[in-house]
PDB file of C-alpha atoms and ligand atoms in Angstrom:
ATOM      1  CA  MET A   1      -2.123 -63.883-172.705  1.00 76.00           C
ATOM      2  CA  PRO A   2       1.556 -63.852-173.722  1.00 81.00           C
ATOM      3  CA  GLY A   3       3.875 -62.514-171.021  1.00 89.00           C
ATOM      4  CA  LYS A   4       6.820 -60.140-171.452  1.00 94.00           C
ATOM      5  CA  ALA A   5       9.264 -62.995-172.035  1.00 95.00           C
ATOM      6  CA  ASP A   6       7.014 -64.538-174.739  1.00 95.00           C
ATOM      7  CA  LEU A   7       6.991 -61.179-176.520  1.00 96.00           C
ATOM      8  CA  GLU A   8      10.796 -61.038-176.206  1.00 97.00           C
ATOM      9  CA  LEU A   9      10.999 -64.466-177.841  1.00 97.00           C
ATOM     10  CA  ASP A  10       8.693 -63.280-180.638  1.00 97.00           C
ATOM     11  CA  ALA A  11      10.999 -60.304-181.206  1.00 97.00           C
ATOM     12  CA  LEU A  12      14.052 -62.596-181.302  1.00 98.00           C
ATOM     13  CA  ARG A  13      12.276 -64.926-183.732  1.00 98.00           C
ATOM     14  CA  GLU A  14      11.511 -62.005-186.009  1.00 98.00           C
ATOM     15  CA  GLU A  15      15.109 -60.776-185.850  1.00 98.00           C
ATOM     16  CA  ALA A  16      16.479 -64.269-186.547  1.00 98.00           C
ATOM     17  CA  ALA A  17      14.245 -64.578-189.636  1.00 98.00           C
ATOM     18  CA  THR A  18      16.720 -62.413-191.561  1.00 98.00           C
ATOM     19  CA  CYS A  19      19.877 -63.882-190.023  1.00 98.00           C
ATOM     20  CA  THR A  20      22.954 -63.943-192.267  1.00 98.00           C
ATOM     21  CA  ARG A  21      25.536 -64.653-189.545  1.00 98.00           C
ATOM     22  CA  CYS A  22      26.751 -67.644-191.576  1.00 98.00           C
ATOM     23  CA  ASP A  23      26.073 -68.775-195.148  1.00 98.00           C
ATOM     24  CA  LEU A  24      23.489 -71.457-194.343  1.00 98.00           C
ATOM     25  CA  TYR A  25      20.581 -69.060-194.829  1.00 98.00           C
ATOM     26  CA  ALA A  26      21.308 -69.010-198.569  1.00 98.00           C
ATOM     27  CA  ASN A  27      20.116 -72.592-199.239  1.00 97.00           C
ATOM     28  CA  ALA A  28      17.496 -72.924-196.519  1.00 98.00           C
ATOM     29  CA  THR A  29      13.800 -72.135-196.870  1.00 98.00           C
ATOM     30  CA  GLN A  30      13.673 -70.169-193.644  1.00 98.00           C
ATOM     31  CA  THR A  31      15.129 -69.762-190.161  1.00 98.00           C
ATOM     32  CA  VAL A  32      13.675 -72.379-187.820  1.00 98.00           C
ATOM     33  CA  PHE A  33      13.686 -70.664-184.458  1.00 98.00           C
ATOM     34  CA  GLY A  34      12.970 -72.291-181.111  1.00 98.00           C
ATOM     35  CA  GLU A  35       9.422 -72.915-180.046  1.00 98.00           C
ATOM     36  CA  GLY A  36       7.609 -73.294-176.763  1.00 97.00           C
ATOM     37  CA  PRO A  37       6.621 -71.225-173.765  1.00 97.00           C
ATOM     38  CA  ALA A  38       9.088 -68.673-172.426  1.00 97.00           C
ATOM     39  CA  ALA A  39       8.216 -69.973-168.959  1.00 96.00           C
ATOM     40  CA  ALA A  40       9.434 -73.487-169.852  1.00 97.00           C
ATOM     41  CA  GLU A  41      11.455 -75.257-167.176  1.00 97.00           C
ATOM     42  CA  VAL A  42      13.188 -77.449-169.740  1.00 98.00           C
ATOM     43  CA  MET A  43      14.988 -76.394-172.917  1.00 98.00           C
ATOM     44  CA  LEU A  44      15.781 -79.102-175.449  1.00 98.00           C
ATOM     45  CA  VAL A  45      18.519 -78.363-177.969  1.00 98.00           C
ATOM     46  CA  GLY A  46      18.803 -80.395-181.169  1.00 98.00           C
ATOM     47  CA  GLU A  47      21.336 -80.069-183.976  1.00 98.00           C
ATOM     48  CA  GLN A  48      19.624 -78.263-186.836  1.00 98.00           C
ATOM     49  CA  PRO A  49      16.245 -78.396-188.584  1.00 98.00           C
ATOM     50  CA  GLY A  50      15.748 -81.284-190.997  1.00 97.00           C
ATOM     51  CA  ASP A  51      13.952 -81.284-194.342  1.00 97.00           C
ATOM     52  CA  LYS A  52      10.447 -81.260-192.800  1.00 97.00           C
ATOM     53  CA  GLU A  53      11.336 -78.607-190.241  1.00 98.00           C
ATOM     54  CA  ASP A  54      12.882 -76.393-192.920  1.00 98.00           C
ATOM     55  CA  LEU A  55       9.620 -76.469-194.868  1.00 98.00           C
ATOM     56  CA  ALA A  56       7.330 -76.134-191.826  1.00 98.00           C
ATOM     57  CA  GLY A  57       9.432 -73.501-190.047  1.00 98.00           C
ATOM     58  CA  GLU A  58       9.125 -75.405-186.743  1.00 98.00           C
ATOM     59  CA  PRO A  59      11.655 -77.563-184.872  1.00 98.00           C
ATOM     60  CA  PHE A  60      11.250 -81.336-184.512  1.00 98.00           C
ATOM     61  CA  VAL A  61       8.071 -81.857-186.543  1.00 97.00           C
ATOM     62  CA  GLY A  62       9.478 -84.682-188.727  1.00 95.00           C
ATOM     63  CA  PRO A  63      10.266 -88.329-187.875  1.00 96.00           C
ATOM     64  CA  ALA A  64      12.858 -87.426-185.197  1.00 97.00           C
ATOM     65  CA  GLY A  65      10.288 -85.105-183.646  1.00 97.00           C
ATOM     66  CA  ARG A  66       7.704 -87.887-183.455  1.00 97.00           C
ATOM     67  CA  LEU A  67      10.171 -90.124-181.674  1.00 98.00           C
ATOM     68  CA  LEU A  68      11.106 -87.259-179.370  1.00 98.00           C
ATOM     69  CA  ASP A  69       7.416 -86.678-178.518  1.00 97.00           C
ATOM     70  CA  GLU A  70       6.931 -90.365-177.658  1.00 98.00           C
ATOM     71  CA  ALA A  71      10.064 -90.455-175.510  1.00 98.00           C
ATOM     72  CA  LEU A  72       9.131 -87.260-173.672  1.00 98.00           C
ATOM     73  CA  ALA A  73       5.665 -88.658-172.955  1.00 98.00           C
ATOM     74  CA  ALA A  74       7.175 -91.951-171.735  1.00 98.00           C
ATOM     75  CA  ALA A  75       9.460 -89.966-169.404  1.00 98.00           C
ATOM     76  CA  GLY A  76       6.510 -87.982-168.068  1.00 97.00           C
ATOM     77  CA  ILE A  77       7.475 -84.697-169.731  1.00 97.00           C
ATOM     78  CA  ASP A  78       4.790 -82.666-171.480  1.00 94.00           C
ATOM     79  CA  ARG A  79       6.230 -81.284-174.756  1.00 91.00           C
ATOM     80  CA  SER A  80       3.870 -78.315-174.676  1.00 90.00           C
ATOM     81  CA  ARG A  81       5.690 -77.171-171.524  1.00 91.00           C
ATOM     82  CA  VAL A  82       9.148 -77.548-173.028  1.00 98.00           C
ATOM     83  CA  TYR A  83      11.083 -75.027-175.135  1.00 98.00           C
ATOM     84  CA  VAL A  84      12.537 -76.836-178.147  1.00 98.00           C
ATOM     85  CA  THR A  85      15.300 -75.349-180.236  1.00 98.00           C
ATOM     86  CA  ASN A  86      18.371 -76.252-182.282  1.00 98.00           C
ATOM     87  CA  ALA A  87      22.061 -75.332-182.055  1.00 98.00           C
ATOM     88  CA  VAL A  88      21.885 -74.264-185.711  1.00 98.00           C
ATOM     89  CA  LYS A  89      18.738 -72.657-187.037  1.00 98.00           C
ATOM     90  CA  HIS A  90      19.056 -73.218-190.775  1.00 98.00           C
ATOM     91  CA  PHE A  91      18.884 -76.570-192.577  1.00 98.00           C
ATOM     92  CA  LYS A  92      22.262 -77.551-194.039  1.00 98.00           C
ATOM     93  CA  TRP A  93      21.879 -80.017-196.879  1.00 97.00           C
ATOM     94  CA  GLU A  94      23.266 -81.298-200.144  1.00 97.00           C
ATOM     95  CA  PRO A  95      21.253 -82.563-203.118  1.00 95.00           C
ATOM     96  CA  ARG A  96      21.094 -86.275-203.857  1.00 95.00           C
ATOM     97  CA  GLY A  97      18.825 -86.781-206.834  1.00 95.00           C
ATOM     98  CA  LYS A  98      15.599 -85.047-205.874  1.00 93.00           C
ATOM     99  CA  ARG A  99      16.275 -85.372-202.160  1.00 95.00           C
ATOM    100  CA  ARG A 100      17.908 -82.927-199.776  1.00 96.00           C
ATOM    101  CA  ILE A 101      20.342 -84.842-197.603  1.00 96.00           C
ATOM    102  CA  HIS A 102      21.265 -83.531-194.153  1.00 95.00           C
ATOM    103  CA  LYS A 103      24.847 -82.290-193.733  1.00 97.00           C
ATOM    104  CA  THR A 104      26.313 -81.809-190.284  1.00 97.00           C
ATOM    105  CA  PRO A 105      26.992 -78.138-189.575  1.00 97.00           C
ATOM    106  CA  ASN A 106      30.637 -77.210-189.063  1.00 97.00           C
ATOM    107  CA  ARG A 107      32.108 -75.537-185.994  1.00 96.00           C
ATOM    108  CA  SER A 108      32.033 -72.015-187.435  1.00 97.00           C
ATOM    109  CA  GLU A 109      28.339 -72.381-188.333  1.00 98.00           C
ATOM    110  CA  VAL A 110      27.594 -73.670-184.838  1.00 97.00           C
ATOM    111  CA  LEU A 111      29.555 -70.815-183.259  1.00 97.00           C
ATOM    112  CA  ALA A 112      27.802 -68.212-185.419  1.00 98.00           C
ATOM    113  CA  CYS A 113      24.422 -69.564-184.352  1.00 98.00           C
ATOM    114  CA  ALA A 114      25.327 -69.723-180.644  1.00 97.00           C
ATOM    115  CA  TYR A 115      24.448 -66.027-180.692  1.00 98.00           C
ATOM    116  CA  TRP A 116      20.760 -67.018-180.941  1.00 98.00           C
ATOM    117  CA  PHE A 117      20.964 -69.811-178.389  1.00 98.00           C
ATOM    118  CA  ASP A 118      22.526 -67.414-175.877  1.00 98.00           C
ATOM    119  CA  ARG A 119      19.658 -65.011-176.372  1.00 98.00           C
ATOM    120  CA  GLU A 120      17.014 -67.744-176.114  1.00 98.00           C
ATOM    121  CA  LEU A 121      18.642 -69.013-172.917  1.00 98.00           C
ATOM    122  CA  ALA A 122      18.699 -65.514-171.409  1.00 98.00           C
ATOM    123  CA  VAL A 123      14.958 -65.060-172.037  1.00 98.00           C
ATOM    124  CA  VAL A 124      13.686 -68.542-171.137  1.00 98.00           C
ATOM    125  CA  GLN A 125      15.988 -69.165-168.152  1.00 98.00           C
ATOM    126  CA  PRO A 126      15.062 -72.852-167.933  1.00 98.00           C
ATOM    127  CA  ARG A 127      15.905 -74.996-164.916  1.00 98.00           C
ATOM    128  CA  ILE A 128      17.325 -77.706-167.146  1.00 98.00           C
ATOM    129  CA  VAL A 129      18.925 -77.735-170.601  1.00 98.00           C
ATOM    130  CA  VAL A 130      19.049 -81.028-172.520  1.00 98.00           C
ATOM    131  CA  ALA A 131      21.518 -81.331-175.405  1.00 98.00           C
ATOM    132  CA  LEU A 132      20.296 -83.853-177.967  1.00 98.00           C
ATOM    133  CA  GLY A 133      23.273 -85.418-179.718  1.00 98.00           C
ATOM    134  CA  GLY A 134      26.891 -84.545-180.325  1.00 97.00           C
ATOM    135  CA  THR A 135      26.487 -81.292-182.248  1.00 97.00           C
ATOM    136  CA  ALA A 136      24.329 -79.663-179.571  1.00 98.00           C
ATOM    137  CA  ALA A 137      26.432 -81.110-176.737  1.00 98.00           C
ATOM    138  CA  LYS A 138      29.730 -79.909-178.245  1.00 97.00           C
ATOM    139  CA  SER A 139      28.227 -76.522-178.995  1.00 97.00           C
ATOM    140  CA  LEU A 140      27.166 -76.066-175.353  1.00 97.00           C
ATOM    141  CA  LEU A 141      29.832 -78.044-173.500  1.00 97.00           C
ATOM    142  CA  GLY A 142      32.878 -77.696-175.724  1.00 95.00           C
ATOM    143  CA  PRO A 143      34.344 -79.683-178.628  1.00 94.00           C
ATOM    144  CA  LYS A 144      35.884 -82.363-176.370  1.00 96.00           C
ATOM    145  CA  PHE A 145      32.550 -83.401-174.836  1.00 97.00           C
ATOM    146  CA  LYS A 146      31.535 -86.963-175.690  1.00 98.00           C
ATOM    147  CA  VAL A 147      27.861 -87.930-175.388  1.00 98.00           C
ATOM    148  CA  THR A 148      28.807 -91.616-175.317  1.00 97.00           C
ATOM    149  CA  GLU A 149      30.851 -91.079-172.134  1.00 97.00           C
ATOM    150  CA  SER A 150      28.623 -88.673-170.220  1.00 97.00           C
ATOM    151  CA  ARG A 151      25.038 -89.164-171.374  1.00 98.00           C
ATOM    152  CA  GLY A 152      22.157 -89.149-168.903  1.00 98.00           C
ATOM    153  CA  GLN A 153      23.947 -87.297-166.127  1.00 98.00           C
ATOM    154  CA  PHE A 154      24.095 -83.667-165.144  1.00 98.00           C
ATOM    155  CA  VAL A 155      27.487 -82.187-165.948  1.00 98.00           C
ATOM    156  CA  ASP A 156      29.274 -78.949-165.028  1.00 97.00           C
ATOM    157  CA  TRP A 157      29.212 -75.933-167.284  1.00 97.00           C
ATOM    158  CA  ASP A 158      29.554 -72.208-166.876  1.00 95.00           C
ATOM    159  CA  ARG A 159      25.878 -71.207-166.865  1.00 97.00           C
ATOM    160  CA  ASP A 160      22.996 -71.308-164.390  1.00 96.00           C
ATOM    161  CA  PRO A 161      20.656 -74.105-165.570  1.00 98.00           C
ATOM    162  CA  MET A 162      21.525 -77.735-164.974  1.00 98.00           C
ATOM    163  CA  ILE A 163      22.601 -79.476-168.171  1.00 98.00           C
ATOM    164  CA  LEU A 164      22.461 -83.052-169.364  1.00 98.00           C
ATOM    165  CA  ALA A 165      23.301 -84.534-172.752  1.00 98.00           C
ATOM    166  CA  THR A 166      21.756 -87.531-174.414  1.00 98.00           C
ATOM    167  CA  VAL A 167      21.650 -88.980-177.906  1.00 98.00           C
ATOM    168  CA  HIS A 168      19.891 -87.374-180.832  1.00 98.00           C
ATOM    169  CA  PRO A 169      16.542 -89.052-181.623  1.00 98.00           C
ATOM    170  CA  SER A 170      17.656 -89.468-185.272  1.00 97.00           C
ATOM    171  CA  SER A 171      20.399 -91.828-184.101  1.00 97.00           C
ATOM    172  CA  ILE A 172      17.668 -94.101-182.709  1.00 98.00           C
ATOM    173  CA  LEU A 173      15.838 -94.045-186.038  1.00 97.00           C
ATOM    174  CA  ARG A 174      19.082 -95.157-187.712  1.00 96.00           C
ATOM    175  CA  ALA A 175      19.447 -98.262-185.498  1.00 97.00           C
ATOM    176  CA  PRO A 176      20.060-101.307-187.712  1.00 96.00           C
ATOM    177  CA  ASP A 177      17.166-103.453-186.451  1.00 97.00           C
ATOM    178  CA  ASP A 178      14.039-103.388-184.272  1.00 97.00           C
ATOM    179  CA  VAL A 179      15.735-104.849-181.204  1.00 98.00           C
ATOM    180  CA  SER A 180      18.570-102.327-181.118  1.00 98.00           C
ATOM    181  CA  ARG A 181      16.111 -99.535-181.912  1.00 98.00           C
ATOM    182  CA  GLN A 182      13.981-100.570-178.943  1.00 98.00           C
ATOM    183  CA  HIS A 183      17.024-100.667-176.643  1.00 98.00           C
ATOM    184  CA  ALA A 184      18.193 -97.280-177.862  1.00 98.00           C
ATOM    185  CA  LYS A 185      14.737 -95.844-177.282  1.00 98.00           C
ATOM    186  CA  GLU A 186      14.588 -97.228-173.751  1.00 98.00           C
ATOM    187  CA  ALA A 187      18.002 -95.716-172.965  1.00 98.00           C
ATOM    188  CA  PHE A 188      16.820 -92.370-174.369  1.00 98.00           C
ATOM    189  CA  VAL A 189      13.670 -92.471-172.201  1.00 98.00           C
ATOM    190  CA  ALA A 190      15.853 -93.347-169.184  1.00 98.00           C
ATOM    191  CA  ASP A 191      18.004 -90.245-169.833  1.00 98.00           C
ATOM    192  CA  LEU A 192      14.896 -88.066-170.112  1.00 98.00           C
ATOM    193  CA  THR A 193      13.551 -89.609-166.925  1.00 98.00           C
ATOM    194  CA  VAL A 194      16.630 -88.225-165.127  1.00 98.00           C
ATOM    195  CA  VAL A 195      15.306 -84.829-166.227  1.00 98.00           C
ATOM    196  CA  SER A 196      11.713 -85.405-165.084  1.00 98.00           C
ATOM    197  CA  THR A 197      12.963 -86.740-161.737  1.00 98.00           C
ATOM    198  CA  ALA A 198      15.115 -83.632-161.224  1.00 97.00           C
ATOM    199  CA  LEU A 199      12.162 -81.409-162.120  1.00 96.00           C
ATOM    200  CA  ALA A 200       9.985 -83.112-159.525  1.00 95.00           C
ATOM    201  CA  ALA A 201      12.638 -82.797-156.781  1.00 89.00           C
TER     202      ALA A 201
HETATM  203  N1  URA B 301      16.800 -82.806-185.952  1.00 89.33           N
HETATM  204  C1  URA B 301      17.166 -81.768-185.175  1.00 89.33           C
HETATM  205  O1  URA B 301      18.245 -81.753-184.594  1.00 89.33           O
HETATM  206  N2  URA B 301      16.334 -80.759-185.053  1.00 89.33           N
HETATM  207  C2  URA B 301      15.145 -80.704-185.630  1.00 89.33           C
HETATM  208  O2  URA B 301      14.436 -79.720-185.455  1.00 89.33           O
HETATM  209  C3  URA B 301      14.773 -81.811-186.428  1.00 89.33           C
HETATM  210  C4  URA B 301      15.620 -82.852-186.592  1.00 89.33           C
END
């Protein structure tokens, strides 16, 4: 049976469905709100929904999501017990032929959407937040934060949960060859293992 916090998340999801806090809603199919149990100990924060997520209305269900699922499993983290969301909840894209190509959200779009992240965080109250990639990390830790310098370690911020940043799974999919992709995936799993080790402590 859903608890009070799950019902609060449902109410937030419903409210966010008509969000017009920035202009991205105009070209997106729908708001892609966070998903997962309100009692989750871990909250993963990506950048924004991709093409598949925009159509499905769920975060991380496309190729990056498959890689994320594999990496979580390899790190001993059960995705069904994790709350997964994005810094920006509408798909930002530009047309290229028949395809919709991802466009990185700008700072004002990220700041507008932080309203929803703040509310998700207040309801879920995870033990650990994981920022996936630069957009999420800068949105949570400030524009000067560099994932390349501080990945895989807990860093200071002004809120209660512990926070760690790592790369975005899409960056692993973009690796130029199989060997570098494999290395990047191993490093990603190692970062997530820092999370599972902290959870077990
Ligand atoms: N990339 C993201 O950052 N989030 C998703 O939900 C899917 C792809």
